[in-house]
Short mmCIF file of N, CA and C in Angstrom, two decimals:
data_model
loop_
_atom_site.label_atom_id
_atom_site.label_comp_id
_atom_site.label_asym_id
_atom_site.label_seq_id
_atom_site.Cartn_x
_atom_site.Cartn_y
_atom_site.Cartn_z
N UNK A 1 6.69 13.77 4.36
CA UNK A 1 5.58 14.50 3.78
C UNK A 1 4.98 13.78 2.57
N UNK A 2 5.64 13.04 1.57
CA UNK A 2 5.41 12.56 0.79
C UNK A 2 4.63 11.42 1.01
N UNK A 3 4.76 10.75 1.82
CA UNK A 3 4.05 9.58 2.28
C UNK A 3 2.44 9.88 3.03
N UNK A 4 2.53 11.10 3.59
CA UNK A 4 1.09 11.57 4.40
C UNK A 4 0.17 11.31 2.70
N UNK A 5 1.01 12.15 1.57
CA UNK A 5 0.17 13.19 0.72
C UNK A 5 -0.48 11.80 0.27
N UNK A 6 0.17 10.23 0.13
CA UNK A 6 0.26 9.17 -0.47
C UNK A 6 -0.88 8.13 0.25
N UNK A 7 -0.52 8.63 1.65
CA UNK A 7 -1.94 7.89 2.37
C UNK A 7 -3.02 8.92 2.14
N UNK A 8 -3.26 9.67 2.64
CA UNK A 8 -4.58 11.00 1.84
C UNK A 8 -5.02 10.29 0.49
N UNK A 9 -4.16 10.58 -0.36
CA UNK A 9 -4.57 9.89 -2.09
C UNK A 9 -5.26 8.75 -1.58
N UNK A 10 -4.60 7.52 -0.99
CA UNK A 10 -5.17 6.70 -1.04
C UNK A 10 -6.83 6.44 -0.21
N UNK A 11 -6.52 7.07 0.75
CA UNK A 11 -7.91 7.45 1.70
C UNK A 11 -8.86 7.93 1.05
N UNK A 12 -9.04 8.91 0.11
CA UNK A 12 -9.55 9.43 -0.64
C UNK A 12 -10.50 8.25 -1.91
N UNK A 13 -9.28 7.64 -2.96
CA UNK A 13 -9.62 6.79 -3.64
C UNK A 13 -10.63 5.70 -2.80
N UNK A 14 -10.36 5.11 -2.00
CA UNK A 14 -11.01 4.03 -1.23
C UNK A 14 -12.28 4.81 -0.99
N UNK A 15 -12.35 6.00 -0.16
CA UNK A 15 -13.89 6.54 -0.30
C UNK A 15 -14.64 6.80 -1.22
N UNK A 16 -13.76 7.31 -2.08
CA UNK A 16 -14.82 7.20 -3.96
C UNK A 16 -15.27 6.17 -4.06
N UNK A 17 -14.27 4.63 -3.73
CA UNK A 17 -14.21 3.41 -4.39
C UNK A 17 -16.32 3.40 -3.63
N UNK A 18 -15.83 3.45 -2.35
CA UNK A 18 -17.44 3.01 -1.37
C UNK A 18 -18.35 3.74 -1.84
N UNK A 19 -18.24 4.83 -2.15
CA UNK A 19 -19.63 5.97 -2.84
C UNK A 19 -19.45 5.20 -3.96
N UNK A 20 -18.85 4.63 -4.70
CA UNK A 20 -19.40 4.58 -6.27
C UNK A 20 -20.24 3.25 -5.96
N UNK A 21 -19.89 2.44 -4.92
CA UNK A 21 -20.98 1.23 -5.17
C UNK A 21 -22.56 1.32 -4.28
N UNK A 22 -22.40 2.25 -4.62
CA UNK A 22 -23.98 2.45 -3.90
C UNK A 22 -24.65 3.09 -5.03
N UNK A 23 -26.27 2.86 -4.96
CA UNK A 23 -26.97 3.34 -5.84
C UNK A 23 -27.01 4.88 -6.05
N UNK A 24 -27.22 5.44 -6.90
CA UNK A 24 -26.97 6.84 -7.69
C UNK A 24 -27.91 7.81 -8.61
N UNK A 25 -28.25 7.04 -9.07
CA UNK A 25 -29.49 7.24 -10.49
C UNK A 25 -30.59 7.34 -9.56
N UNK A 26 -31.09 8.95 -10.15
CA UNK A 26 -32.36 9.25 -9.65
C UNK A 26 -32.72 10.41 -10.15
N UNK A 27 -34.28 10.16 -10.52
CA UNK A 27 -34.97 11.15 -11.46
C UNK A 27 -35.95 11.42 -11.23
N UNK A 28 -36.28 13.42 -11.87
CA UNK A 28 -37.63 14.14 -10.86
C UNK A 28 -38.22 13.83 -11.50
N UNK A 29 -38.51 14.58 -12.82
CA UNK A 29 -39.06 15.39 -13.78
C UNK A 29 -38.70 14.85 -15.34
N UNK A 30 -39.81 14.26 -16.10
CA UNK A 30 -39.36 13.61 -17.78
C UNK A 30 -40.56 14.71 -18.55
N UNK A 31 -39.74 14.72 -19.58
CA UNK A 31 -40.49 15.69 -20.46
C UNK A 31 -40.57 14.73 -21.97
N UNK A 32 -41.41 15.01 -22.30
CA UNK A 32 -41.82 13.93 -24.18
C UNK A 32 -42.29 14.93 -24.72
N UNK A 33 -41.51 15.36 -26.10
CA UNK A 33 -41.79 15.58 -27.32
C UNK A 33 -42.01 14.35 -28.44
N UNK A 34 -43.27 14.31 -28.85
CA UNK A 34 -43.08 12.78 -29.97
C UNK A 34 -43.58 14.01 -31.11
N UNK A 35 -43.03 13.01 -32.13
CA UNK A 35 -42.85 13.69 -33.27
C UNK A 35 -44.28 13.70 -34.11
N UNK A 36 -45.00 14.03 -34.96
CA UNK A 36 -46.23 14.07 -35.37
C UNK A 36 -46.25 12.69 -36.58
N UNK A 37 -45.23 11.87 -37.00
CA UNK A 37 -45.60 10.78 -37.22
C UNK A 37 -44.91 9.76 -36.70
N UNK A 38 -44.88 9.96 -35.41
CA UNK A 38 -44.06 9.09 -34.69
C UNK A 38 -45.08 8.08 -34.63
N UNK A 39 -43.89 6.47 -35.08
CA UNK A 39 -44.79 5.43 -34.72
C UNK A 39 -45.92 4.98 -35.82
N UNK A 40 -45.65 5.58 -36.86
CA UNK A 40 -46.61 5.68 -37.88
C UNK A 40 -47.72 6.04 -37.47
N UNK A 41 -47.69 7.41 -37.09
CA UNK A 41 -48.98 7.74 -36.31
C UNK A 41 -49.61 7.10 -35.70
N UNK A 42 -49.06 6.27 -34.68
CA UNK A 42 -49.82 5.58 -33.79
C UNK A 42 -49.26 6.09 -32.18
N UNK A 43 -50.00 5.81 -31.38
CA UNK A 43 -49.56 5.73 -29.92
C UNK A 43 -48.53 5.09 -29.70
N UNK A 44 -47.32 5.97 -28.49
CA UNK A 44 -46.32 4.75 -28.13
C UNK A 44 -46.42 4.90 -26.79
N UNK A 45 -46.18 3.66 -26.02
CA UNK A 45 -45.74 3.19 -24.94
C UNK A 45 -44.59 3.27 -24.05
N UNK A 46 -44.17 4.19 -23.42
CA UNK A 46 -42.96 4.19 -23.07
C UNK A 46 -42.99 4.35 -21.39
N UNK A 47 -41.48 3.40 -20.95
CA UNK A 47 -42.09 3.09 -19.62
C UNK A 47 -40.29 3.29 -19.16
N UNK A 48 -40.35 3.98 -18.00
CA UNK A 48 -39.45 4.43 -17.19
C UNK A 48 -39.28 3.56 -16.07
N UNK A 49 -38.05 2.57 -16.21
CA UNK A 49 -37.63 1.75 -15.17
C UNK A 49 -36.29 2.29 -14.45
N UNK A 50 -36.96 2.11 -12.80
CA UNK A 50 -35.81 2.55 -12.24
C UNK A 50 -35.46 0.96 -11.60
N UNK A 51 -34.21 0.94 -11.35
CA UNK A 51 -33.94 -0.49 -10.90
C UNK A 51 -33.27 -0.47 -9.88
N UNK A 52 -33.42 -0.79 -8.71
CA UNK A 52 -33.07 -0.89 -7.42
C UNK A 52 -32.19 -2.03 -7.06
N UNK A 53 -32.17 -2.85 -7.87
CA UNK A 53 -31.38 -4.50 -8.07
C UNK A 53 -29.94 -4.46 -8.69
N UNK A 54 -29.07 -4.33 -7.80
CA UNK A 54 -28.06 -4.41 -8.86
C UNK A 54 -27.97 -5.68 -10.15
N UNK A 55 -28.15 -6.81 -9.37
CA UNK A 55 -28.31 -8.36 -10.27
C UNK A 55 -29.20 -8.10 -11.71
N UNK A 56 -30.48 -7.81 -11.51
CA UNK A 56 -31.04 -6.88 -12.23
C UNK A 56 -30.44 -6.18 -13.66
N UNK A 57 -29.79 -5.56 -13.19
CA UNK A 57 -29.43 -4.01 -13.94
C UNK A 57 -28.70 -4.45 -15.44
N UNK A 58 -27.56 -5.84 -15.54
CA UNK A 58 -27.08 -6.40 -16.73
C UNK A 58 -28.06 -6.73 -17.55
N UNK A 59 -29.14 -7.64 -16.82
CA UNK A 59 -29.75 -8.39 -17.25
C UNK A 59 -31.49 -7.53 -18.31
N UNK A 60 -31.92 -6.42 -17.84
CA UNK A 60 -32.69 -5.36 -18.21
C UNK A 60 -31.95 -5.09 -19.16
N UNK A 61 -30.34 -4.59 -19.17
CA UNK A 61 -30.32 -3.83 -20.11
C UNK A 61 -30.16 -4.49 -21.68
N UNK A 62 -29.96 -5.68 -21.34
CA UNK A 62 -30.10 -6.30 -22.40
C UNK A 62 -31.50 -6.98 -23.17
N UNK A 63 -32.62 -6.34 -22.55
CA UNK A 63 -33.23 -6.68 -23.25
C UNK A 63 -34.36 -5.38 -24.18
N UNK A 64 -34.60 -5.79 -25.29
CA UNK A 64 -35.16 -4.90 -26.34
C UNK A 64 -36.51 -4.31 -25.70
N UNK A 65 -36.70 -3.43 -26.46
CA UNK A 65 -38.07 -3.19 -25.42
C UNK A 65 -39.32 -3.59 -25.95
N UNK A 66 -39.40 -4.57 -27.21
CA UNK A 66 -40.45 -5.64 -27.35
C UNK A 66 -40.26 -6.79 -26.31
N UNK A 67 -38.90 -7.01 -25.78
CA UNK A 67 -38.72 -7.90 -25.00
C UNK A 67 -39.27 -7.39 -23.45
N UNK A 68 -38.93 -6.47 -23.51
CA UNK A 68 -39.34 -5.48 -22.05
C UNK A 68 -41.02 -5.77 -21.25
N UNK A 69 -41.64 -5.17 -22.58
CA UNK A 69 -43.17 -5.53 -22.82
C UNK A 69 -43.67 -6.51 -22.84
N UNK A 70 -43.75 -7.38 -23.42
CA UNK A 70 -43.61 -8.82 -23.42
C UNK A 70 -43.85 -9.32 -22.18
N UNK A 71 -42.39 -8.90 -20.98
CA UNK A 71 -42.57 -9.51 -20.19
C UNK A 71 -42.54 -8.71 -19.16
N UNK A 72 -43.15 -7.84 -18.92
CA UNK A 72 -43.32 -6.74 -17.98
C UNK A 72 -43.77 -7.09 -16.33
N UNK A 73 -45.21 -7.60 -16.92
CA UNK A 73 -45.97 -8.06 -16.23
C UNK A 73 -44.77 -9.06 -15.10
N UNK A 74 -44.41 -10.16 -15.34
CA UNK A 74 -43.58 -10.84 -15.02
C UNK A 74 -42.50 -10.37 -13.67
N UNK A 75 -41.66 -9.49 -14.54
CA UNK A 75 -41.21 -8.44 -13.68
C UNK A 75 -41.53 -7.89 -12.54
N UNK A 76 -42.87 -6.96 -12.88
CA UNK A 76 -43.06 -6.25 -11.45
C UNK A 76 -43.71 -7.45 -10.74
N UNK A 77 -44.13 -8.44 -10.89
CA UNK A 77 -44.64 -9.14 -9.65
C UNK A 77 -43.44 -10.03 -9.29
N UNK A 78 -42.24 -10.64 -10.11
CA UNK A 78 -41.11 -11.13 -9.42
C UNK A 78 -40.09 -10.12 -8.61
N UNK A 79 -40.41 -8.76 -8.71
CA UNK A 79 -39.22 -7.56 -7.86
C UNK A 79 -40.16 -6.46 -7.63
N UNK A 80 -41.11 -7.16 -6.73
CA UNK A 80 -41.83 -5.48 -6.79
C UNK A 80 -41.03 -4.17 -5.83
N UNK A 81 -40.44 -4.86 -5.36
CA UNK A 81 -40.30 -3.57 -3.89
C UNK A 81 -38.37 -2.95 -4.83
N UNK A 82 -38.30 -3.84 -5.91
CA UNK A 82 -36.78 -3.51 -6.60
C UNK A 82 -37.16 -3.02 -7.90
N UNK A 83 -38.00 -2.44 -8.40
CA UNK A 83 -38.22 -1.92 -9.78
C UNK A 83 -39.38 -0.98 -9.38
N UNK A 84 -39.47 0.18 -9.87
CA UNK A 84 -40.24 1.57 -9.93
C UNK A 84 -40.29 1.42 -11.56
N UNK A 85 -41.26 1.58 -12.19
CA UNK A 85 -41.79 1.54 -13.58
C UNK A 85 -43.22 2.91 -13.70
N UNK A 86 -42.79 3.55 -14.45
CA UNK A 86 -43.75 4.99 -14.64
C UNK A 86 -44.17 4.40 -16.20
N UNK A 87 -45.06 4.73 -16.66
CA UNK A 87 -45.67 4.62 -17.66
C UNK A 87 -46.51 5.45 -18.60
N UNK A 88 -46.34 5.92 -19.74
CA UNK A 88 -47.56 6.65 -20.59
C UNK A 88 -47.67 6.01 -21.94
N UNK A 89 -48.59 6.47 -22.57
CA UNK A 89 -49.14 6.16 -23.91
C UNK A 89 -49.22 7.51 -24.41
N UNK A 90 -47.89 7.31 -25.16
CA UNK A 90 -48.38 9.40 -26.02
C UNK A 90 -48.67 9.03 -27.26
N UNK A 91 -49.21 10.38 -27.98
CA UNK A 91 -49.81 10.13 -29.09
C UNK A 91 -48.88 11.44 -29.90
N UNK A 92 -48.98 10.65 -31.05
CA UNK A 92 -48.52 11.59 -32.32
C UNK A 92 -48.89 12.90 -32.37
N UNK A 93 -47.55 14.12 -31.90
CA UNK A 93 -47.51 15.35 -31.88
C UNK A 93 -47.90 15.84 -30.35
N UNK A 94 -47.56 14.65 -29.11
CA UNK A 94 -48.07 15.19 -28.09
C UNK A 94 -46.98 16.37 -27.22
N UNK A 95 -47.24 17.40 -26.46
CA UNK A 95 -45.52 17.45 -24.92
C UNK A 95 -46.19 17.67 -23.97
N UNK A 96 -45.66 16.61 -22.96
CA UNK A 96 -46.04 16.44 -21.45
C UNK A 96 -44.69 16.36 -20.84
N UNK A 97 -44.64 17.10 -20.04
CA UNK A 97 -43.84 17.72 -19.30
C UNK A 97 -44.80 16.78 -17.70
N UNK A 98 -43.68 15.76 -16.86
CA UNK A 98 -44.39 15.21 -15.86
C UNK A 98 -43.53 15.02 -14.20
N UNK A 99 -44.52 14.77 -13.49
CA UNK A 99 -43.16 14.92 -12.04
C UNK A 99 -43.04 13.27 -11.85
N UNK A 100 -42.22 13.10 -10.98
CA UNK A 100 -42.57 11.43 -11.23
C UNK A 100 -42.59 11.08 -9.49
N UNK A 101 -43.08 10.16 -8.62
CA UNK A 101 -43.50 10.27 -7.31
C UNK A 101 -42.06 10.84 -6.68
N UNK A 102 -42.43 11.60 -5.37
CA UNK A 102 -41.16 12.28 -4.89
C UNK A 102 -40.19 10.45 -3.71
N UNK A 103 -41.24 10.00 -3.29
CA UNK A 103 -40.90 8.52 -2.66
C UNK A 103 -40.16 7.46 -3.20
N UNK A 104 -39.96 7.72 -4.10
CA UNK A 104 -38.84 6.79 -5.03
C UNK A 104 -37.40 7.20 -4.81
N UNK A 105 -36.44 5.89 -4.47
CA UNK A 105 -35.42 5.49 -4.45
C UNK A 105 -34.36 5.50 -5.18
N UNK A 106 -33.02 5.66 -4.50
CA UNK A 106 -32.29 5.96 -5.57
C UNK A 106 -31.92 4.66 -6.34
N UNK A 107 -31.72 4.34 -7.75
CA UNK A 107 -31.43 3.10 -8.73
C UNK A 107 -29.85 2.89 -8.72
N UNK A 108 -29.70 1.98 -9.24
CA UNK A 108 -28.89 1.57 -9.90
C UNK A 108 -28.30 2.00 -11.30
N UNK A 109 -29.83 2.22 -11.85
CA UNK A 109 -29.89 2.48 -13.11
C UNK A 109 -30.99 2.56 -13.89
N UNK A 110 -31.43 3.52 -14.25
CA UNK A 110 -32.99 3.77 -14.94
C UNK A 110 -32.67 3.38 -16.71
N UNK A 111 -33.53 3.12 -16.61
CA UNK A 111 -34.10 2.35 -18.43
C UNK A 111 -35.44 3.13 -19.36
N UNK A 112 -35.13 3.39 -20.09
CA UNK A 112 -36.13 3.99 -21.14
C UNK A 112 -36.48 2.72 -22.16
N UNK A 113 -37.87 2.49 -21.75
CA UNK A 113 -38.01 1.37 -23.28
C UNK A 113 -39.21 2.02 -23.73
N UNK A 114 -39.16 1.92 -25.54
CA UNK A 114 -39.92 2.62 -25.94
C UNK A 114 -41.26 1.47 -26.62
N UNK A 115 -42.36 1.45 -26.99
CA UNK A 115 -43.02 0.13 -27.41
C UNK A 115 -43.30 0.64 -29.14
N UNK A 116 -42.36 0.90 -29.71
CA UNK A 116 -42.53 1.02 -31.47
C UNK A 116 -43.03 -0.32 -32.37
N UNK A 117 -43.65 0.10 -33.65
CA UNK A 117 -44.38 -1.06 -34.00
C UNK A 117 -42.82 -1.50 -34.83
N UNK A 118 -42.07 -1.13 -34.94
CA UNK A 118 -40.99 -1.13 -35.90
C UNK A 118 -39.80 -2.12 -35.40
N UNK A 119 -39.31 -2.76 -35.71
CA UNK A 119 -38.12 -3.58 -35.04
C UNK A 119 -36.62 -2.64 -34.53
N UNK A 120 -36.10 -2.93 -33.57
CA UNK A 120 -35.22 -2.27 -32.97
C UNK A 120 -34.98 -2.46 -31.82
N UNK A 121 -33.75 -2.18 -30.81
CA UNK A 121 -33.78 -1.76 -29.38
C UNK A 121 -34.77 -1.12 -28.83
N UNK A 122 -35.08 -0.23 -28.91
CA UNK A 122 -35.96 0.86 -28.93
C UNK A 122 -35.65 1.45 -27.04
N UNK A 123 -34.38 1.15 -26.22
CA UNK A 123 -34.38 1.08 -25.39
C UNK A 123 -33.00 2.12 -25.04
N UNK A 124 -33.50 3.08 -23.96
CA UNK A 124 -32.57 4.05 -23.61
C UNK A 124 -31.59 4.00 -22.14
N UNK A 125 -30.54 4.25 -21.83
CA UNK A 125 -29.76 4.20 -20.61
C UNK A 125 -30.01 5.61 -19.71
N UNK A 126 -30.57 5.95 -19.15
CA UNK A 126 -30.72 7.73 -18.07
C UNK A 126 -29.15 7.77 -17.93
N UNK A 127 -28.86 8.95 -18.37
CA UNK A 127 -27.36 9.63 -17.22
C UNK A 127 -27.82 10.04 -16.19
N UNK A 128 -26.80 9.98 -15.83
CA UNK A 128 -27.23 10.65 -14.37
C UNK A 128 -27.23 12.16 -14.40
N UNK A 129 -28.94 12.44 -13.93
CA UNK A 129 -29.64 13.26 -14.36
C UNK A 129 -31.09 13.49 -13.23
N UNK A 130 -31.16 14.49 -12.87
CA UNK A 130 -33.03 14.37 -12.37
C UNK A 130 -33.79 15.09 -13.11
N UNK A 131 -33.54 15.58 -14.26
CA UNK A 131 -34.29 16.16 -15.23
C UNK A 131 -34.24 15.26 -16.78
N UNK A 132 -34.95 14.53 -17.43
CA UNK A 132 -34.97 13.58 -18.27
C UNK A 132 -35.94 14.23 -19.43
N UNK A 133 -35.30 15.00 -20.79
CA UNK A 133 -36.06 15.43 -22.17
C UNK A 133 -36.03 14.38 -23.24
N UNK A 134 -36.83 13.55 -24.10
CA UNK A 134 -37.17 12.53 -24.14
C UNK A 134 -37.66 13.47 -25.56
N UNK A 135 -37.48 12.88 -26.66
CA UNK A 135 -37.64 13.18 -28.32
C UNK A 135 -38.45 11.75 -28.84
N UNK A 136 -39.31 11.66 -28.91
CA UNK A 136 -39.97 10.43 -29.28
C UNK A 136 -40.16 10.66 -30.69
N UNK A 137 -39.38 10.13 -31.69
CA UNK A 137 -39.07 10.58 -32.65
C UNK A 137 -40.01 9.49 -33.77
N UNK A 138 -40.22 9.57 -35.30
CA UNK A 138 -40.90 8.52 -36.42
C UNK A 138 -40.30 6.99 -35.80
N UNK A 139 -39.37 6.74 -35.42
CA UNK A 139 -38.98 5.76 -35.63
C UNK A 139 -38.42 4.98 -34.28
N UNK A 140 -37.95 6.05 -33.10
CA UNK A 140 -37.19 5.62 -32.20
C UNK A 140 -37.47 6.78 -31.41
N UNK A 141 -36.85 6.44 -30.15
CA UNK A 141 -36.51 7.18 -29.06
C UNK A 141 -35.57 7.67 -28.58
N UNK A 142 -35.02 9.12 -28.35
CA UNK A 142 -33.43 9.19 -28.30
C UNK A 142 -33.96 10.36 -27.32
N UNK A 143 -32.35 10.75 -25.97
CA UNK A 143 -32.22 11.94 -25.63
C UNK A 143 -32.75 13.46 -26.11
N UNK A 144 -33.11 14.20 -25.82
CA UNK A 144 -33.10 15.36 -26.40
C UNK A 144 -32.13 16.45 -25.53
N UNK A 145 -31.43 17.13 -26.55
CA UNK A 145 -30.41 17.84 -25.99
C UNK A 145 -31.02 19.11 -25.15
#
């Protein structure tokens, strides 16, 4: 008996092991609160990458999201059919509540980069989540609980 319970365990683990390497991350619905001097009262840029690439996924997250911007362009025409990128420009004191296309794929891993005039990361990781509240705050961009 002990040995069934031991192959089961293991049968089990090995099927987690195969579900966990498949893509996962996927999101409906982002909501933005920015703060009324967010950005020094200026407009920010913030752009929702989903990444379909595993190879990809190290390499994004390491970069800042002046770096992001920068080279955006770049991006979607070297991986178009492997990166989903949503985009807005909110303004100081805006909330948009938005759906995001229902045809999109599940990621690897979605990215929040924010475009602040201020030096920083400015760049967020999604949990896994299909509902995404987004605090666009004076200075940065963080979760909202």
């Amino acid at each position: 008996m002990p040995l069934r319970r031991s192959h089961a365990a293991l049968a089990i683990l090995l099927l987690l092991g195969a579900c966990a390497d498949k893509p996962a991350a996927w999101l409906n619905t982002v909501s933005f609160t920015v703060a009324p001097a967010a950005n020094d009262s200026t407009p920010v840029a913030i752009d929702v990458v989903s990444i379909r690439d595993k190879a990809l996924v190290d390499q994004l997250t390491a970069l800042t999201a002046a770096d992001w911007f920068a080279k955006r362009e770049q991006y979607r025409r070297d991986h178009p059919s492997t990166l989903d990128i949503a985009s807005w420009e909110l303004v100081p004191g805006q909330k948009l509540d938005t759906q995001l296309p229902s045809d999109r794929e599940a990621a690897w891993a979605i990215l929040v980069y924010a475009n602040y005039a201020t030096p920083g990361p400015h760049r967020l990781r999604v949990p896994d989540t299909r509902t995404l509240s987004l605090s666009v705050g004076d200075k940065d961009v963080e979760l909202a609980p």
